[in-house]
Amino acid sequence: MRRLLILVSALMLCMATASFSSAQLINGAGATFPAPLYSKWSYEYAKQTKIKLNYQSIGSGGGIKQVMAGTVDFGASDAPLGAKELKEGGLVQFPMAIGGVVPVVNIKGIAPGQMKLTGEVLADIYLGKITKWNDKRIADLNAGVALPDEKITVVHRSDGSGTTWIFTNYLSKVSPEWQKKAGFGTAVNWPAGVGGKGNEGVATYVKRIKNTIGYVEFAYAVQNKLTQTKLKNKAGSFVDPSMESFMAAAESADWKGTPGFGVILTEQAGKGAWPIAGATFILVKANPSECANAKEVLKFFDWAYKNGGAMAKALDYVPIPKNVFELMEQAWAKEVKCASQPVWGK
Amino acid sequence: MAENLKEKTGELDISSSGADGYVSLSARRQSSGKLGDAVFKGVAYGFAFSVILLMALLFIVLVKESWLSIKAFGFSFVYSSIWDPVAQEFGALPSIYGTIVSSIIAIVIAVPISLGIAIFLTEMAPKRLKGPIGTAIELLASIPSIIYGMWGLFVFAPFLSEYVEPFLIDYLGFIPLFTGAPLGIGMLPAGFILAIMIIPFISSVTRDIFQMVPSILKESGYGVGATKWEVIRKIVFPYARSGVIGAVILGLGRALGETMAVTFLIGNAQEIKLSLLDPATSISATLANEFTEAVEELYLSSLVELGLILFLITFVVLALAKLLIARFSYKGGKL
Amino acid sequence: MGLHYQRRKLANYIALGVSVASAVFGIFFLFWILKDVFTFGFAALNADFFTQVPAPPGEAGGGMANAILGTLTITVLATAFGVPAGILAGTYLSEYGRKSKTASVVRFVSDILVSAPSIVIGVFVYAIVVKPFGGFSALAGALALAIIMLPVVIRTAEEMLKLVPDSTREAALALGAPHWKVTVSVVYRGALRGIVTGVMLAVARVSGETAPLLFTSFNNSFWNFNLTEPTATLTVTIFNYAMGPYEDWHQMAWGAALLITAMVLLVTIISRIIVRGRAG
């Protein structure tokens, strides 16, 4: 027992002394979707600057909650906050990357990109109104494709998620009935189907159970070689999910006119736009209590805007266009203040 | 004050025991003993009492944090089965149902198997196997639940959906409990993994209790010509009953509150379905899935209230267990 | 008579057969899990695993050195908080309180706390420590684990102390030793084996806890030597990696699973050896 105590106190002493010499640590938490990208950026940034940026994916809602509670230096969310929420929470919001949510299926004999769906059909599948794969409405869209006479098993997320927010936001836009029955949010009351935890859970179900449909983030579908579908966009053409079609959705958005830059990229009008695209956002306090950390956060994201594009593309994320991030940095200078002094600025 | 006390009692002792150095030394020792006793007892009492304070604080914090939801939904929270984060309407029934049913499945599977292992280890196994197997099972009792959950998701669920569940559906599908799709994830798999998790625990405790049965009792059983099974049934079981019930209840407690193993395997659907193969949810799984995402105060508060309900369930189960143990405990001798 | 005997013999064989079969069934599953943890885990272990911090996805290499240190730190701290408190409270129950009202309430409360869902303890510590003090920390994680450990230690300590026969206490008291001294040097010594076993089981249990750490010690992708900052642990890392999209994350999760299993087994075995040395 005594030996244990000595060991413990020695260990604590070690840590106390070491803590003074360790480099600065910045903590962030939130959305799962951009986590691989942020960890890649922070890994490279730590090599160059000795500043450690610890990002943990706990979910978008968690990111919002923790930054408000002040337990982390910044939060991350896939679901943009509105102007009112930003004001109430005393937060500043800016987008960091763009991605997309893709429907994935597991039907024998169907190749990736082979099946075509429309928003209305997708919504009715998720509402439990279309129950068979050879339903006339699916068959009409997919002439010449052999569809099985099998029940559809719908898979959705069981946990709250920014992916769900983007997906249900899209369904609400294309189907009034979905809007009425389920609505949109990071978690909704699903009319049908089974729930998987995380993208992993959804993908596992879709892979294992035959005749399923689910939705996952694009990077995830690519990594796991899932069978994605085509979707009909607002302009009326069937598009494949890809970096280009997400970019097309981002380009047609009105960044400047949206308060807090909280643009919603679902069902955008662009000709080649993928209809279920979304940006992922960073949230910082407008009046941070730890000014030094706040400055380091902004410095990091400035670095990421300017140098992180190639890394983002390598991981299947679309970087923020230059004209957009310049807008963001102007907003930082105006809105993020410490003791009424702007934190950002030359 | 303490110094005073020490001096006084010391003096008293010396005066009463005369000038003999040895005695006075021992008296001095005794006096420091009295002070030591007071301090030691006080500290021990303090720590024991702090447990009650901790519990009280835990309840106060849980009630305070769930007050919003208690006020909004009242008692209907317990019997409503609607869980709708968008409409901000919450009911705990699917979670409560899943917690109870998955734990019952776990106990139904785990208890006979654990008793089998305990009987095998104490009464039947050759000496050479007894030690290693017994130790191995004790070690397994300490494996973290997240490893059972992870193994369940990556290895056991595919196995179930490939080989076991299609069989159940084909041959037992006429029973409503075994209908649906072979997902490999749901109430039954979660219950099963819980069972595997608590088997080492229940069986190692049960084995210890069986070993405490005095061999003179067993020998007298054999002496009058009883078979091994008769000795186990008529002598070992009655003697060990209260201890075994205690072990089972503790196992049940672990199953009720288990988070990680269940979250990986139960399927996380806020629904009540009769079929054990369908995905369901439990209180702990709901908490683990949704606690991070709940931004709205009412949502968060409802989740905390779920935790409070889980607390109350374990409370009731343990109170029942205590009654049972008191009623059934062996009266024939000292345990 | 003969028939009756045959029947009893048959019942005997059936019952014993059933218990052997269920034992084999149970043991089979337990060893299946262990086998998978070891085979998948070993494939993931290499020098980097023990010396590097996690690399981002797509980057070769990377390890869990920081999570290993984090798990050790938090477990040791939790033990330092929880075990002395638990043993002293257990001592009160067995040596002083016995049948008093306080003692029976403490017993009941501990029994409930033992079964308290660990995730709720995490929520509790989040509400009373993390939020008011503005940050996740190794200390908060250790506190959550200590709370989980406390009732286990109390109950085992009491049970084990009670196993020491009263005649032993009386003999020591009769020699003139004060009560506390009897407790420390006679009763504790007599119950040492049991207490160490209990403490070790408690340590093993908390070192594998995940749920209470999610919102207390949180996680960290870097080395952290500061007890007031978020700290990585093996279990939280397993949780994140097993849920994650990347195959090499799953690999790492198996590696961490093996490591935590091995650590738990090692703690158990080492404390057994210590106990045997003392008692022998």
mmCIF file of N, CA and C in Angstrom, chain B residues 106-188:
data_model
loop_
_atom_site.group_PDB
_atom_site.id
_atom_site.type_symbol
_atom_site.label_atom_id
_atom_site.label_comp_id
_atom_site.label_asym_id
_atom_site.label_seq_id
_atom_site.Cartn_x
_atom_site.Cartn_y
_atom_site.Cartn_z
ATOM 1 N N ALA B 106 -30.688 -12.587 -20.415
ATOM 2 C CA ALA B 106 -29.330 -12.849 -19.935
ATOM 3 C C ALA B 106 -29.356 -13.777 -18.728
ATOM 4 N N ILE B 107 -30.251 -13.511 -17.790
ATOM 5 C CA ILE B 107 -30.301 -14.323 -16.570
ATOM 6 C C ILE B 107 -30.762 -15.747 -16.877
ATOM 7 N N VAL B 108 -31.777 -15.859 -17.760
ATOM 8 C CA VAL B 108 -32.293 -17.188 -18.113
ATOM 9 C C VAL B 108 -31.194 -18.047 -18.740
ATOM 10 N N ILE B 109 -30.356 -17.438 -19.562
ATOM 11 C CA ILE B 109 -29.272 -18.207 -20.180
ATOM 12 C C ILE B 109 -28.127 -18.419 -19.192
ATOM 13 N N ALA B 110 -27.791 -17.376 -18.455
ATOM 14 C CA ALA B 110 -26.543 -17.424 -17.678
ATOM 15 C C ALA B 110 -26.639 -18.284 -16.422
ATOM 16 N N VAL B 111 -27.793 -18.283 -15.757
ATOM 17 C CA VAL B 111 -27.855 -18.974 -14.470
ATOM 18 C C VAL B 111 -27.625 -20.488 -14.598
ATOM 19 N N PRO B 112 -28.369 -21.195 -15.483
ATOM 20 C CA PRO B 112 -28.099 -22.640 -15.575
ATOM 21 C C PRO B 112 -26.659 -22.946 -15.979
ATOM 22 N N ILE B 113 -26.143 -22.170 -16.929
ATOM 23 C CA ILE B 113 -24.784 -22.439 -17.388
ATOM 24 C C ILE B 113 -23.779 -22.186 -16.261
ATOM 25 N N SER B 114 -23.989 -21.104 -15.509
ATOM 26 C CA SER B 114 -23.067 -20.798 -14.416
ATOM 27 C C SER B 114 -23.121 -21.877 -13.343
ATOM 28 N N LEU B 115 -24.336 -22.343 -13.040
ATOM 29 C CA LEU B 115 -24.457 -23.418 -12.050
ATOM 30 C C LEU B 115 -23.743 -24.656 -12.568
ATOM 31 N N GLY B 116 -23.914 -24.945 -13.864
ATOM 32 C CA GLY B 116 -23.235 -26.094 -14.467
ATOM 33 C C GLY B 116 -21.733 -25.977 -14.305
ATOM 34 N N ILE B 117 -21.202 -24.795 -14.604
ATOM 35 C CA ILE B 117 -19.759 -24.599 -14.484
ATOM 36 C C ILE B 117 -19.320 -24.781 -13.031
ATOM 37 N N ALA B 118 -20.105 -24.212 -12.110
ATOM 38 C CA ALA B 118 -19.731 -24.304 -10.698
ATOM 39 C C ALA B 118 -19.766 -25.749 -10.203
ATOM 40 N N ILE B 119 -20.800 -26.491 -10.608
ATOM 41 C CA ILE B 119 -20.883 -27.901 -10.210
ATOM 42 C C ILE B 119 -19.712 -28.676 -10.799
ATOM 43 N N PHE B 120 -19.474 -28.417 -12.089
ATOM 44 C CA PHE B 120 -18.376 -29.100 -12.758
ATOM 45 C C PHE B 120 -17.056 -28.845 -12.033
ATOM 46 N N LEU B 121 -16.835 -27.580 -11.670
ATOM 47 C CA LEU B 121 -15.541 -27.233 -11.068
ATOM 48 C C LEU B 121 -15.391 -27.758 -9.652
ATOM 49 N N THR B 122 -16.492 -27.777 -8.869
ATOM 50 C CA THR B 122 -16.319 -28.185 -7.473
ATOM 51 C C THR B 122 -16.478 -29.690 -7.295
ATOM 52 N N GLU B 123 -17.364 -30.306 -8.063
ATOM 53 C CA GLU B 123 -17.688 -31.696 -7.753
ATOM 54 C C GLU B 123 -17.150 -32.694 -8.766
ATOM 55 N N MET B 124 -16.862 -32.272 -9.975
ATOM 56 C CA MET B 124 -16.607 -33.261 -11.001
ATOM 57 C C MET B 124 -15.246 -33.184 -11.676
ATOM 58 N N ALA B 125 -14.760 -31.975 -11.891
ATOM 59 C CA ALA B 125 -13.557 -31.846 -12.708
ATOM 60 C C ALA B 125 -12.383 -32.565 -12.054
ATOM 61 N N PRO B 126 -11.543 -33.230 -12.873
ATOM 62 C CA PRO B 126 -10.325 -33.816 -12.321
ATOM 63 C C PRO B 126 -9.445 -32.722 -11.724
ATOM 64 N N LYS B 127 -8.716 -33.046 -10.679
ATOM 65 C CA LYS B 127 -7.898 -32.065 -9.965
ATOM 66 C C LYS B 127 -7.056 -31.202 -10.884
ATOM 67 N N ARG B 128 -6.527 -31.850 -11.937
ATOM 68 C CA ARG B 128 -5.609 -31.121 -12.803
ATOM 69 C C ARG B 128 -6.301 -29.995 -13.582
ATOM 70 N N LEU B 129 -7.600 -30.177 -13.840
ATOM 71 C CA LEU B 129 -8.335 -29.158 -14.606
ATOM 72 C C LEU B 129 -8.921 -28.076 -13.707
ATOM 73 N N LYS B 130 -9.263 -28.475 -12.476
ATOM 74 C CA LYS B 130 -9.956 -27.564 -11.556
ATOM 75 C C LYS B 130 -9.292 -26.194 -11.472
ATOM 76 N N GLY B 131 -7.997 -26.218 -11.115
ATOM 77 C CA GLY B 131 -7.278 -24.960 -10.906
ATOM 78 C C GLY B 131 -7.282 -24.089 -12.143
ATOM 79 N N PRO B 132 -6.720 -24.585 -13.250
ATOM 80 C CA PRO B 132 -6.609 -23.743 -14.444
ATOM 81 C C PRO B 132 -7.954 -23.222 -14.937
ATOM 82 N N ILE B 133 -8.964 -24.086 -15.017
ATOM 83 C CA ILE B 133 -10.250 -23.608 -15.538
ATOM 84 C C ILE B 133 -10.861 -22.592 -14.587
ATOM 85 N N GLY B 134 -10.791 -22.904 -13.294
ATOM 86 C CA GLY B 134 -11.340 -21.975 -12.305
ATOM 87 C C GLY B 134 -10.684 -20.612 -12.396
ATOM 88 N N THR B 135 -9.344 -20.613 -12.470
ATOM 89 C CA THR B 135 -8.624 -19.339 -12.568
ATOM 90 C C THR B 135 -8.998 -18.625 -13.860
ATOM 91 N N ALA B 136 -9.062 -19.387 -14.950
ATOM 92 C CA ALA B 136 -9.373 -18.771 -16.240
ATOM 93 C C ALA B 136 -10.728 -18.077 -16.175
ATOM 94 N N ILE B 137 -11.689 -18.725 -15.537
ATOM 95 C CA ILE B 137 -13.019 -18.110 -15.473
ATOM 96 C C ILE B 137 -13.002 -16.864 -14.603
ATOM 97 N N GLU B 138 -12.247 -16.917 -13.508
ATOM 98 C CA GLU B 138 -12.133 -15.721 -12.676
ATOM 99 C C GLU B 138 -11.519 -14.571 -13.475
ATOM 100 N N LEU B 139 -10.508 -14.901 -14.267
ATOM 101 C CA LEU B 139 -9.861 -13.864 -15.064
ATOM 102 C C LEU B 139 -10.842 -13.290 -16.079
ATOM 103 N N LEU B 140 -11.635 -14.172 -16.662
ATOM 104 C CA LEU B 140 -12.586 -13.708 -17.677
ATOM 105 C C LEU B 140 -13.610 -12.748 -17.085
ATOM 106 N N ALA B 141 -13.891 -12.909 -15.792
ATOM 107 C CA ALA B 141 -14.867 -12.029 -15.150
ATOM 108 C C ALA B 141 -14.389 -10.585 -15.165
ATOM 109 N N SER B 142 -13.072 -10.392 -15.329
ATOM 110 C CA SER B 142 -12.580 -9.019 -15.273
ATOM 111 C C SER B 142 -12.388 -8.393 -16.658
ATOM 112 N N ILE B 143 -12.697 -9.125 -17.707
ATOM 113 C CA ILE B 143 -12.547 -8.536 -19.047
ATOM 114 C C ILE B 143 -13.578 -7.425 -19.243
ATOM 115 N N PRO B 144 -13.132 -6.264 -19.707
ATOM 116 C CA PRO B 144 -14.031 -5.122 -19.840
ATOM 117 C C PRO B 144 -15.206 -5.406 -20.770
ATOM 118 N N SER B 145 -16.350 -4.798 -20.441
ATOM 119 C CA SER B 145 -17.550 -5.069 -21.221
ATOM 120 C C SER B 145 -17.424 -4.570 -22.650
ATOM 121 N N ILE B 146 -16.613 -3.546 -22.877
ATOM 122 C CA ILE B 146 -16.517 -3.022 -24.242
ATOM 123 C C ILE B 146 -15.923 -4.084 -25.164
ATOM 124 N N ILE B 147 -15.124 -4.985 -24.601
ATOM 125 C CA ILE B 147 -14.536 -6.029 -25.429
ATOM 126 C C ILE B 147 -15.594 -7.069 -25.804
ATOM 127 N N TYR B 148 -16.480 -7.374 -24.866
ATOM 128 C CA TYR B 148 -17.596 -8.242 -25.223
ATOM 129 C C TYR B 148 -18.443 -7.588 -26.317
ATOM 130 N N GLY B 149 -18.672 -6.284 -26.185
ATOM 131 C CA GLY B 149 -19.485 -5.578 -27.168
ATOM 132 C C GLY B 149 -18.834 -5.564 -28.531
ATOM 133 N N MET B 150 -17.548 -5.272 -28.550
ATOM 134 C CA MET B 150 -16.818 -5.183 -29.809
ATOM 135 C C MET B 150 -16.774 -6.554 -30.489
ATOM 136 N N TRP B 151 -16.475 -7.586 -29.704
ATOM 137 C CA TRP B 151 -16.455 -8.941 -30.242
ATOM 138 C C TRP B 151 -17.847 -9.302 -30.758
ATOM 139 N N GLY B 152 -18.848 -8.910 -29.996
ATOM 140 C CA GLY B 152 -20.219 -9.198 -30.405
ATOM 141 C C GLY B 152 -20.535 -8.585 -31.757
ATOM 142 N N LEU B 153 -20.113 -7.341 -31.956
ATOM 143 C CA LEU B 153 -20.424 -6.658 -33.210
ATOM 144 C C LEU B 153 -19.632 -7.241 -34.381
ATOM 145 N N PHE B 154 -18.331 -7.439 -34.180
ATOM 146 C CA PHE B 154 -17.484 -7.840 -35.304
ATOM 147 C C PHE B 154 -17.539 -9.340 -35.598
ATOM 148 N N VAL B 155 -17.719 -10.161 -34.563
ATOM 149 C CA VAL B 155 -17.622 -11.608 -34.768
ATOM 150 C C VAL B 155 -18.956 -12.317 -34.577
ATOM 151 N N PHE B 156 -19.596 -12.024 -33.450
ATOM 152 C CA PHE B 156 -20.745 -12.838 -33.077
ATOM 153 C C PHE B 156 -21.996 -12.496 -33.894
ATOM 154 N N ALA B 157 -22.226 -11.205 -34.157
ATOM 155 C CA ALA B 157 -23.426 -10.814 -34.890
ATOM 156 C C ALA B 157 -23.439 -11.406 -36.309
ATOM 157 N N PRO B 158 -22.320 -11.320 -37.056
ATOM 158 C CA PRO B 158 -22.321 -11.975 -38.376
ATOM 159 C C PRO B 158 -22.575 -13.481 -38.269
ATOM 160 N N PHE B 159 -21.990 -14.094 -37.254
ATOM 161 C CA PHE B 159 -22.187 -15.532 -37.048
ATOM 162 C C PHE B 159 -23.675 -15.839 -36.810
ATOM 163 N N LEU B 160 -24.295 -15.035 -35.927
ATOM 164 C CA LEU B 160 -25.711 -15.238 -35.621
ATOM 165 C C LEU B 160 -26.576 -15.088 -36.866
ATOM 166 N N SER B 161 -26.319 -14.024 -37.630
ATOM 167 C CA SER B 161 -27.219 -13.747 -38.748
ATOM 168 C C SER B 161 -27.003 -14.754 -39.867
ATOM 169 N N GLU B 162 -25.809 -15.330 -39.909
ATOM 170 C CA GLU B 162 -25.514 -16.287 -40.968
ATOM 171 C C GLU B 162 -26.041 -17.691 -40.615
ATOM 172 N N TYR B 163 -25.784 -18.130 -39.382
ATOM 173 C CA TYR B 163 -26.054 -19.534 -39.061
ATOM 174 C C TYR B 163 -27.203 -19.766 -38.091
ATOM 175 N N VAL B 164 -27.329 -18.892 -37.073
ATOM 176 C CA VAL B 164 -28.257 -19.221 -36.003
ATOM 177 C C VAL B 164 -29.659 -18.689 -36.275
ATOM 178 N N GLU B 165 -29.747 -17.399 -36.634
ATOM 179 C CA GLU B 165 -31.067 -16.789 -36.728
ATOM 180 C C GLU B 165 -31.921 -17.329 -37.887
ATOM 181 N N PRO B 166 -31.329 -17.603 -39.081
ATOM 182 C CA PRO B 166 -32.151 -18.199 -40.134
ATOM 183 C C PRO B 166 -32.778 -19.519 -39.673
ATOM 184 N N PHE B 167 -31.981 -20.282 -38.899
ATOM 185 C CA PHE B 167 -32.454 -21.541 -38.360
ATOM 186 C C PHE B 167 -33.622 -21.318 -37.396
ATOM 187 N N LEU B 168 -33.457 -20.356 -36.509
ATOM 188 C CA LEU B 168 -34.529 -20.038 -35.559
ATOM 189 C C LEU B 168 -35.801 -19.629 -36.287
ATOM 190 N N ILE B 169 -35.618 -18.792 -37.341
ATOM 191 C CA ILE B 169 -36.782 -18.290 -38.061
ATOM 192 C C ILE B 169 -37.476 -19.434 -38.797
ATOM 193 N N ASP B 170 -36.684 -20.345 -39.384
ATOM 194 C CA ASP B 170 -37.266 -21.446 -40.134
ATOM 195 C C ASP B 170 -38.006 -22.429 -39.239
ATOM 196 N N TYR B 171 -37.391 -22.767 -38.094
ATOM 197 C CA TYR B 171 -37.963 -23.850 -37.303
ATOM 198 C C TYR B 171 -38.810 -23.385 -36.128
ATOM 199 N N LEU B 172 -38.546 -22.177 -35.634
ATOM 200 C CA LEU B 172 -39.327 -21.683 -34.507
ATOM 201 C C LEU B 172 -40.155 -20.460 -34.885
ATOM 202 N N GLY B 173 -40.189 -20.173 -36.185
ATOM 203 C CA GLY B 173 -40.865 -18.968 -36.653
ATOM 204 C C GLY B 173 -42.339 -18.928 -36.317
ATOM 205 N N PHE B 174 -42.937 -20.116 -36.020
ATOM 206 C CA PHE B 174 -44.355 -20.114 -35.663
ATOM 207 C C PHE B 174 -44.586 -19.454 -34.305
ATOM 208 N N ILE B 175 -43.511 -19.371 -33.479
ATOM 209 C CA ILE B 175 -43.631 -18.616 -32.233
ATOM 210 C C ILE B 175 -43.343 -17.154 -32.554
ATOM 211 N N PRO B 176 -44.224 -16.250 -32.162
ATOM 212 C CA PRO B 176 -44.007 -14.833 -32.532
ATOM 213 C C PRO B 176 -42.672 -14.272 -32.035
ATOM 214 N N LEU B 177 -42.051 -14.938 -31.054
ATOM 215 C CA LEU B 177 -40.787 -14.425 -30.535
ATOM 216 C C LEU B 177 -39.656 -14.534 -31.551
ATOM 217 N N PHE B 178 -39.815 -15.432 -32.522
ATOM 218 C CA PHE B 178 -38.707 -15.673 -33.445
ATOM 219 C C PHE B 178 -39.083 -15.370 -34.890
ATOM 220 N N THR B 179 -39.682 -14.213 -35.116
ATOM 221 C CA THR B 179 -39.996 -13.826 -36.486
ATOM 222 C C THR B 179 -39.127 -12.653 -36.887
ATOM 223 N N GLY B 180 -39.152 -12.312 -38.174
ATOM 224 C CA GLY B 180 -38.418 -11.137 -38.625
ATOM 225 C C GLY B 180 -37.222 -11.518 -39.461
ATOM 226 N N ALA B 181 -36.337 -10.538 -39.662
ATOM 227 C CA ALA B 181 -35.173 -10.749 -40.522
ATOM 228 C C ALA B 181 -33.966 -11.138 -39.671
ATOM 229 N N PRO B 182 -33.086 -11.980 -40.218
ATOM 230 C CA PRO B 182 -31.895 -12.386 -39.459
ATOM 231 C C PRO B 182 -30.828 -11.299 -39.454
ATOM 232 N N LEU B 183 -31.002 -10.296 -38.624
ATOM 233 C CA LEU B 183 -30.077 -9.160 -38.624
ATOM 234 C C LEU B 183 -28.797 -9.462 -37.850
ATOM 235 N N GLY B 184 -28.879 -10.367 -36.897
ATOM 236 C CA GLY B 184 -27.717 -10.631 -36.036
ATOM 237 C C GLY B 184 -27.605 -9.605 -34.926
ATOM 238 N N ILE B 185 -28.531 -8.648 -34.946
ATOM 239 C CA ILE B 185 -28.500 -7.573 -33.958
ATOM 240 C C ILE B 185 -29.921 -7.386 -33.462
ATOM 241 N N GLY B 186 -30.110 -7.335 -32.166
ATOM 242 C CA GLY B 186 -31.459 -7.187 -31.635
ATOM 243 C C GLY B 186 -31.500 -7.595 -30.180
ATOM 244 N N MET B 187 -32.724 -7.821 -29.690
ATOM 245 C CA MET B 187 -32.915 -8.129 -28.283
ATOM 246 C C MET B 187 -32.204 -9.420 -27.883
ATOM 247 N N LEU B 188 -32.379 -10.484 -28.675
ATOM 248 C CA LEU B 188 -31.792 -11.772 -28.315
ATOM 249 C C LEU B 188 -30.256 -11.732 -28.331
#
